[in-house]
Tab-separated table of C-alpha atoms in Angstrom:
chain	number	residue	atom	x	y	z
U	1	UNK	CA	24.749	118.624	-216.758
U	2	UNK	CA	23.976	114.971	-216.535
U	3	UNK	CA	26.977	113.891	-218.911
U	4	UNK	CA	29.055	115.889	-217.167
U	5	UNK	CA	28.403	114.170	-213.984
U	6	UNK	CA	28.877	110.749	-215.257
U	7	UNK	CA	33.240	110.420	-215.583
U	8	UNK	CA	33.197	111.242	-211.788
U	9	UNK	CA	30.483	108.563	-211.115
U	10	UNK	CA	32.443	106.190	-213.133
U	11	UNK	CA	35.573	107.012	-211.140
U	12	UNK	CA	33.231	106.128	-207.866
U	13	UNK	CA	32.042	103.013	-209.102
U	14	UNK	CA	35.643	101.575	-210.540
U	15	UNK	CA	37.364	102.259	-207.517
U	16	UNK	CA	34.277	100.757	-205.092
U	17	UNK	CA	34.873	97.558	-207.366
U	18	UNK	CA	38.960	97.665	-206.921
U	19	UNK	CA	38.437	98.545	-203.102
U	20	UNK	CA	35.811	94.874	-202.914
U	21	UNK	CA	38.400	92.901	-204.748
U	22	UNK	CA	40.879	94.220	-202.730
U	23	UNK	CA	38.850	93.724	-199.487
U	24	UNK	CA	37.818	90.109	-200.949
U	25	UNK	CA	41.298	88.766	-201.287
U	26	UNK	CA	42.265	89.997	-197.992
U	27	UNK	CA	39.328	87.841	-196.592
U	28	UNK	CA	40.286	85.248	-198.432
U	29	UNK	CA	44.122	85.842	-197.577
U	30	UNK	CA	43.265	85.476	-193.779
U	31	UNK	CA	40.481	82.536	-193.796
U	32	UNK	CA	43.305	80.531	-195.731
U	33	UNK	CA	46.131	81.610	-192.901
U	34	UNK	CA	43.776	80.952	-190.142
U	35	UNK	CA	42.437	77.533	-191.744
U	36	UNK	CA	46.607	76.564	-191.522
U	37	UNK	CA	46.318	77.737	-187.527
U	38	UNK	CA	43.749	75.709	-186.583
U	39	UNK	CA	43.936	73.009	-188.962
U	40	UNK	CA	47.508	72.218	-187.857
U	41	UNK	CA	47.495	73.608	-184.356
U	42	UNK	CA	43.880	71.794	-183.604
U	43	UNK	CA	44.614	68.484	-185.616
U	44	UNK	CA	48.203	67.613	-186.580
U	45	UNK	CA	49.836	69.556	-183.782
U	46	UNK	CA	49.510	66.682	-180.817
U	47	UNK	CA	50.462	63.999	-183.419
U	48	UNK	CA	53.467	65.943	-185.578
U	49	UNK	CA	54.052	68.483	-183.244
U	50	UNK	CA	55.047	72.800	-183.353
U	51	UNK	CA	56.847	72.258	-187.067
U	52	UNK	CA	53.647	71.380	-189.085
U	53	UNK	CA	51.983	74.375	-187.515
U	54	UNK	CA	54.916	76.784	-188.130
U	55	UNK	CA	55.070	75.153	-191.671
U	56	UNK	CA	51.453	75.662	-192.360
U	57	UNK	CA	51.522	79.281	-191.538
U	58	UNK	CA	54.677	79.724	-193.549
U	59	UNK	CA	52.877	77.838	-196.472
U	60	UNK	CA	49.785	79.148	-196.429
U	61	UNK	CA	50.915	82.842	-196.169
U	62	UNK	CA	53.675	82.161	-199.401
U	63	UNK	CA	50.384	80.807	-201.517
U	64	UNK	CA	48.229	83.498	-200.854
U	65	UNK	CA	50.844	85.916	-201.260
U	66	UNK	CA	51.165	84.566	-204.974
U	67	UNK	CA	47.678	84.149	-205.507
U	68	UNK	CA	46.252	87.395	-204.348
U	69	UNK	CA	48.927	89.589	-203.708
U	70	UNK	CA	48.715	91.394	-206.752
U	71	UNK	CA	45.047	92.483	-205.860
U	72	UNK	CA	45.435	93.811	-202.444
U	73	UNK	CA	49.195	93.451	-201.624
U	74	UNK	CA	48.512	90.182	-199.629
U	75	UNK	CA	48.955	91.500	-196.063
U	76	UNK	CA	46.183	89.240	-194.268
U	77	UNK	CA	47.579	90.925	-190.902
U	78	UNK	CA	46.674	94.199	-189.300
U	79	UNK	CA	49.925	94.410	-187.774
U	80	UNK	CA	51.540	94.347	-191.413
U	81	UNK	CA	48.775	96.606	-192.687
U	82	UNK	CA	50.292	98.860	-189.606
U	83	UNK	CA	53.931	98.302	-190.667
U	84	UNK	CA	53.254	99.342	-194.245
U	85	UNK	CA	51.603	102.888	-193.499
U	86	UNK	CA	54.611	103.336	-191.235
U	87	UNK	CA	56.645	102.458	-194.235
U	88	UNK	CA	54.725	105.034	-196.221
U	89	UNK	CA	54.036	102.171	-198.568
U	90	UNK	CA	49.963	101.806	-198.323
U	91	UNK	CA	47.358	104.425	-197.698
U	92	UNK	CA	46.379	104.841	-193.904
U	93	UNK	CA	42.792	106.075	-195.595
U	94	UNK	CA	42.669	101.987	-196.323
U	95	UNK	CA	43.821	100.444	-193.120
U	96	UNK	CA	40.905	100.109	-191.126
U	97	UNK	CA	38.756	98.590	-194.252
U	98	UNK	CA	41.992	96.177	-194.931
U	99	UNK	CA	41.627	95.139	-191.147
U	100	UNK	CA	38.118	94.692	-190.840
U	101	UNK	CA	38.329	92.333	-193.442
U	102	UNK	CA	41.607	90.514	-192.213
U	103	UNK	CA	39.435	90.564	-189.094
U	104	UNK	CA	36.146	88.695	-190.234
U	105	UNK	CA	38.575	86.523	-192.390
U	106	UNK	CA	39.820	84.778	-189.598
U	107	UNK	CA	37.023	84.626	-187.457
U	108	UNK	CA	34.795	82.681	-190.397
U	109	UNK	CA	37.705	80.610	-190.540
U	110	UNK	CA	37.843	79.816	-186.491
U	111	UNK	CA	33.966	79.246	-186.800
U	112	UNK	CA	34.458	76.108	-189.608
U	113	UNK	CA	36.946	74.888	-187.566
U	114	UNK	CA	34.814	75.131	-184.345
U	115	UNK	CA	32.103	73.119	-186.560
U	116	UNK	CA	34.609	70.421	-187.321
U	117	UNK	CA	35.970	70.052	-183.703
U	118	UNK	CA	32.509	69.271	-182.915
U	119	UNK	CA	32.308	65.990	-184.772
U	120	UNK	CA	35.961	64.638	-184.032
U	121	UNK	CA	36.016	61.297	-182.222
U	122	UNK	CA	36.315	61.235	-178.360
U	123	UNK	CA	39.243	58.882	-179.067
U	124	UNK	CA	41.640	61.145	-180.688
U	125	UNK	CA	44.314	63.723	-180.056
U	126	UNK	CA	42.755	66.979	-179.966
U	127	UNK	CA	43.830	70.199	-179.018
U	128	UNK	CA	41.261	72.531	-178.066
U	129	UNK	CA	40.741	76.326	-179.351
U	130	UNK	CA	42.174	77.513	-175.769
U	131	UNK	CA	45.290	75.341	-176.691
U	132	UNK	CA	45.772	77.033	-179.973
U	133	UNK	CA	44.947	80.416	-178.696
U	134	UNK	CA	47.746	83.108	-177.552
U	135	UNK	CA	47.708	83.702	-173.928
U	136	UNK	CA	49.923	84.569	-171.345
U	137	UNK	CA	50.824	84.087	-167.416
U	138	UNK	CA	49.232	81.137	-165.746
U	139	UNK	CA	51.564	77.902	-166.149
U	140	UNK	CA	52.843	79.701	-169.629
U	141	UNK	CA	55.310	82.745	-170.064
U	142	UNK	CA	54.824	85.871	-168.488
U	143	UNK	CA	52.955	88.784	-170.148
U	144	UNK	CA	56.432	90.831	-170.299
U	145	UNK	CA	58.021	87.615	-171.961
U	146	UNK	CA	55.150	87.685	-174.777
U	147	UNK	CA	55.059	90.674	-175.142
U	148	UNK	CA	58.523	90.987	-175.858
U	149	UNK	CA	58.948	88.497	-178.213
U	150	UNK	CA	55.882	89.296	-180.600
U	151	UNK	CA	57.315	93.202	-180.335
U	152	UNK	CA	60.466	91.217	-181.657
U	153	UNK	CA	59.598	88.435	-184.559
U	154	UNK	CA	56.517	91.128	-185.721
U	155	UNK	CA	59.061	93.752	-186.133
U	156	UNK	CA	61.351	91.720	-187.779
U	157	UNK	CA	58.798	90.165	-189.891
U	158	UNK	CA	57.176	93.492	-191.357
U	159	UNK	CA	61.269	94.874	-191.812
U	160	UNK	CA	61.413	91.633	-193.900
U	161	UNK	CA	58.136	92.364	-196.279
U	162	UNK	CA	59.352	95.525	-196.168
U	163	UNK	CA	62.659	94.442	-197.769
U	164	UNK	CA	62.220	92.070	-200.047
U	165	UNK	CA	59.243	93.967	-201.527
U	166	UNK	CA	61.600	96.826	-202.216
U	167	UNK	CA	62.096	97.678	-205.949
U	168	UNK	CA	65.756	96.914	-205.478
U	169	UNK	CA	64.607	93.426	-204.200
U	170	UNK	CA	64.915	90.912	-206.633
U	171	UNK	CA	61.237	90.596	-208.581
U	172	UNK	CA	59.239	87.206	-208.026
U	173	UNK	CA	61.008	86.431	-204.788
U	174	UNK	CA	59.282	88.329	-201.946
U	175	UNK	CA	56.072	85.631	-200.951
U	176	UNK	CA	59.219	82.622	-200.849
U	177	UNK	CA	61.149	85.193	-198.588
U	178	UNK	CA	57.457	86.041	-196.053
U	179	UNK	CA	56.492	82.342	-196.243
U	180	UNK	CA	59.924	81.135	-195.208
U	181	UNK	CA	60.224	83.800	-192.436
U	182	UNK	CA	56.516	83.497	-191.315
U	183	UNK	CA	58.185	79.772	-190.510
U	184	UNK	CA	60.997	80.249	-188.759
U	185	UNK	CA	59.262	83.483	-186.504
U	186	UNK	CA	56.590	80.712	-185.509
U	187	UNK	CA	59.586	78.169	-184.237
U	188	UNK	CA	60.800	80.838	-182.159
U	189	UNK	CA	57.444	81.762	-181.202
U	190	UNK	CA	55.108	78.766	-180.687
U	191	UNK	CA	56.705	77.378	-177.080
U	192	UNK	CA	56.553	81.334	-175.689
U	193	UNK	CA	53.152	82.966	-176.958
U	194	UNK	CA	51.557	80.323	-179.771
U	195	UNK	CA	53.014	83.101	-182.112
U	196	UNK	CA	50.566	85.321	-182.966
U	197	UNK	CA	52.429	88.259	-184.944
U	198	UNK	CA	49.016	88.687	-186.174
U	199	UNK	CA	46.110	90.128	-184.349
U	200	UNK	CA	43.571	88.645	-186.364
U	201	UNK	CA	44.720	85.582	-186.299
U	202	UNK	CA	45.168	85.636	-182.411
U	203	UNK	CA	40.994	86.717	-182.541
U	204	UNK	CA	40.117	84.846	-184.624
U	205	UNK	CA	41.031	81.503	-182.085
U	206	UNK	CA	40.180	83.731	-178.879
U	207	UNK	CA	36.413	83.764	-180.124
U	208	UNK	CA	36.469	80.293	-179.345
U	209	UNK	CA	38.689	79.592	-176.917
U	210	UNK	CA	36.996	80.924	-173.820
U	211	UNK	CA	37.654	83.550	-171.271
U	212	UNK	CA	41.190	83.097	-170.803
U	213	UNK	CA	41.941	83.826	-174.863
U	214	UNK	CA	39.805	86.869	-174.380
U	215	UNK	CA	41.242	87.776	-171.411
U	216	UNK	CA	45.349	87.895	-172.930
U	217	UNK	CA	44.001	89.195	-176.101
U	218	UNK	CA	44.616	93.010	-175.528
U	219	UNK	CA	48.099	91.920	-175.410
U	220	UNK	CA	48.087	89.960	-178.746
U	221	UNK	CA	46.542	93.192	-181.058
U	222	UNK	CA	49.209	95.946	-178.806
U	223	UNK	CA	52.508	94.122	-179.195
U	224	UNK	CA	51.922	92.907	-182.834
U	225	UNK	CA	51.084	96.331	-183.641
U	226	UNK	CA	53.837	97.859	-182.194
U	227	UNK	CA	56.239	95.400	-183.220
U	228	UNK	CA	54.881	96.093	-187.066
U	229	UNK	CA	55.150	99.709	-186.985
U	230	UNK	CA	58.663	99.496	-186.178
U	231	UNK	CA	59.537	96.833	-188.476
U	232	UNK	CA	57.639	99.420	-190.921
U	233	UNK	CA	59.704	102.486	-189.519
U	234	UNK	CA	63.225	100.194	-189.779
U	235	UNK	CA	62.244	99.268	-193.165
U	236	UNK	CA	61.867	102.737	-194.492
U	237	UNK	CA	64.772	104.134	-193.167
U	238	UNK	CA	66.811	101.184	-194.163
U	239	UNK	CA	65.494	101.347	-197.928
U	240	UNK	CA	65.905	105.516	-197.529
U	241	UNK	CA	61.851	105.164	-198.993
U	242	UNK	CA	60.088	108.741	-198.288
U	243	UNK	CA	56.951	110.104	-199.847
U	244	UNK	CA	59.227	112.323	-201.802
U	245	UNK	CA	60.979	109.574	-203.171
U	246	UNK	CA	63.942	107.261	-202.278
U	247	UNK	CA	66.946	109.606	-200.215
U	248	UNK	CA	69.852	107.658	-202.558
U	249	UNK	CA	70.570	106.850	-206.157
């Protein structure tokens, strides 16, 4: 009885340690995206301007994307983790786990940033976490301006994962492809909404940035999410991808 137990128990306990890796490297994924955000966006933003943030989003995303994509598919954004179950291409059993994780990813990351803002000279350019955080109305865009534009560039971006991670894709190609898109979505973004396209990383800064981040972040986890799950829905119809199996030869 006790033997015959023990192949499901081994089943359990494998995929428990595939489902922490994967979890892991989706931490991991996110602290490194949101240590681009704030690093750039907090410290070489008011000297180098919107390009080295929208260039260290773009980078950081590609690296991850080869480093740990092969353990948990490198999304690092619940709005792509969204966009994929649309796409039928990832389990919807493992979405809130994937975001949870994303989630905490980012925030840790915010939190040694938050540390290190602490201990920058009064003398310097600095921006501060409220600067860096997506928000909307006040002297910025309207909410129906942001919100438009992350339903936009997050669509788009998930239809481009989507894409280039098809198996008629060309293999090796698809974190050059995100990365590259990930930049040019944030120039298009950055002077409108700070580009989020990525609800944790839009959190992750809102922790710190005060009421006003808190406030406009409702805004910043709907239209990503939206936006993904029709980049997701675009994307499968596009690549004819059903559960049953691809539509064409």
């Amino acid at each position: 009885m006790i033997l015959s137990s023990l192949p499901p128990i081994r089943g359990s306990f494998m995929r428990g340690i595939r489902m922490s890796r994967e979890l892991s490297a989706e931490f991991i994924g996110t602290f490194t995206l949101v240590t681009a955000v704030c690093g750039a966006a907090l410290l070489s933003a008011p000297s180098a301007g919107l390009i080295a943030v929208a260039f260290a989003v773009g980078l950081s995303v590609l690296a991850m994307a080869y480093a740990v994509g092969a353990i948990s598919g490198g999304h690092f954004n619940p709005a792509v983790t969204c966009g994929l179950v649309a796409a039928g291409r990832f389990d919807a059993g493992k979405a809130i786990p994937y975001i949870i994780a994303q989630v905490v990813g980012g925030v840790a990351a915010a939190a040694v940033f938050y540390i290190i803002l602490q201990g920058a000279p009064a003398a310097g350019k600095w921006n501060s976490f409220l600067a860096v955080s997506n928000t909307y109305g006040g002297s910025g865009f309207s909410m129906l301006s942001v919100g438009l534009i992350e339903v936009v560039i997050t669509a788009l971006f998930v239809l481009v994962i989507v894409s280039v991670t098809s198996p008629r894709a060309p293999a090796g190609f698809a974190p050059i492809a995100i990365g590259l898109a990930l930049v040019l979505f944030h120039l298009v973004a950055i002077p409108v909404s700070n580009a989020s396209l990525n609800p944790a990383r839009s959190t992750a800064t809102a922790v710190f940035g005060g009421v006003s981040a808190l406030q406009s972040l409702w805004l910043f986890w709907v239209a990503p999410i939206v936006g993904g799950i029709i980049g997701g829905i675009i994307g499968k119809w596009l690549h004819a991808e059903y559960v049953s199996g691809p539509v064409n030869p």
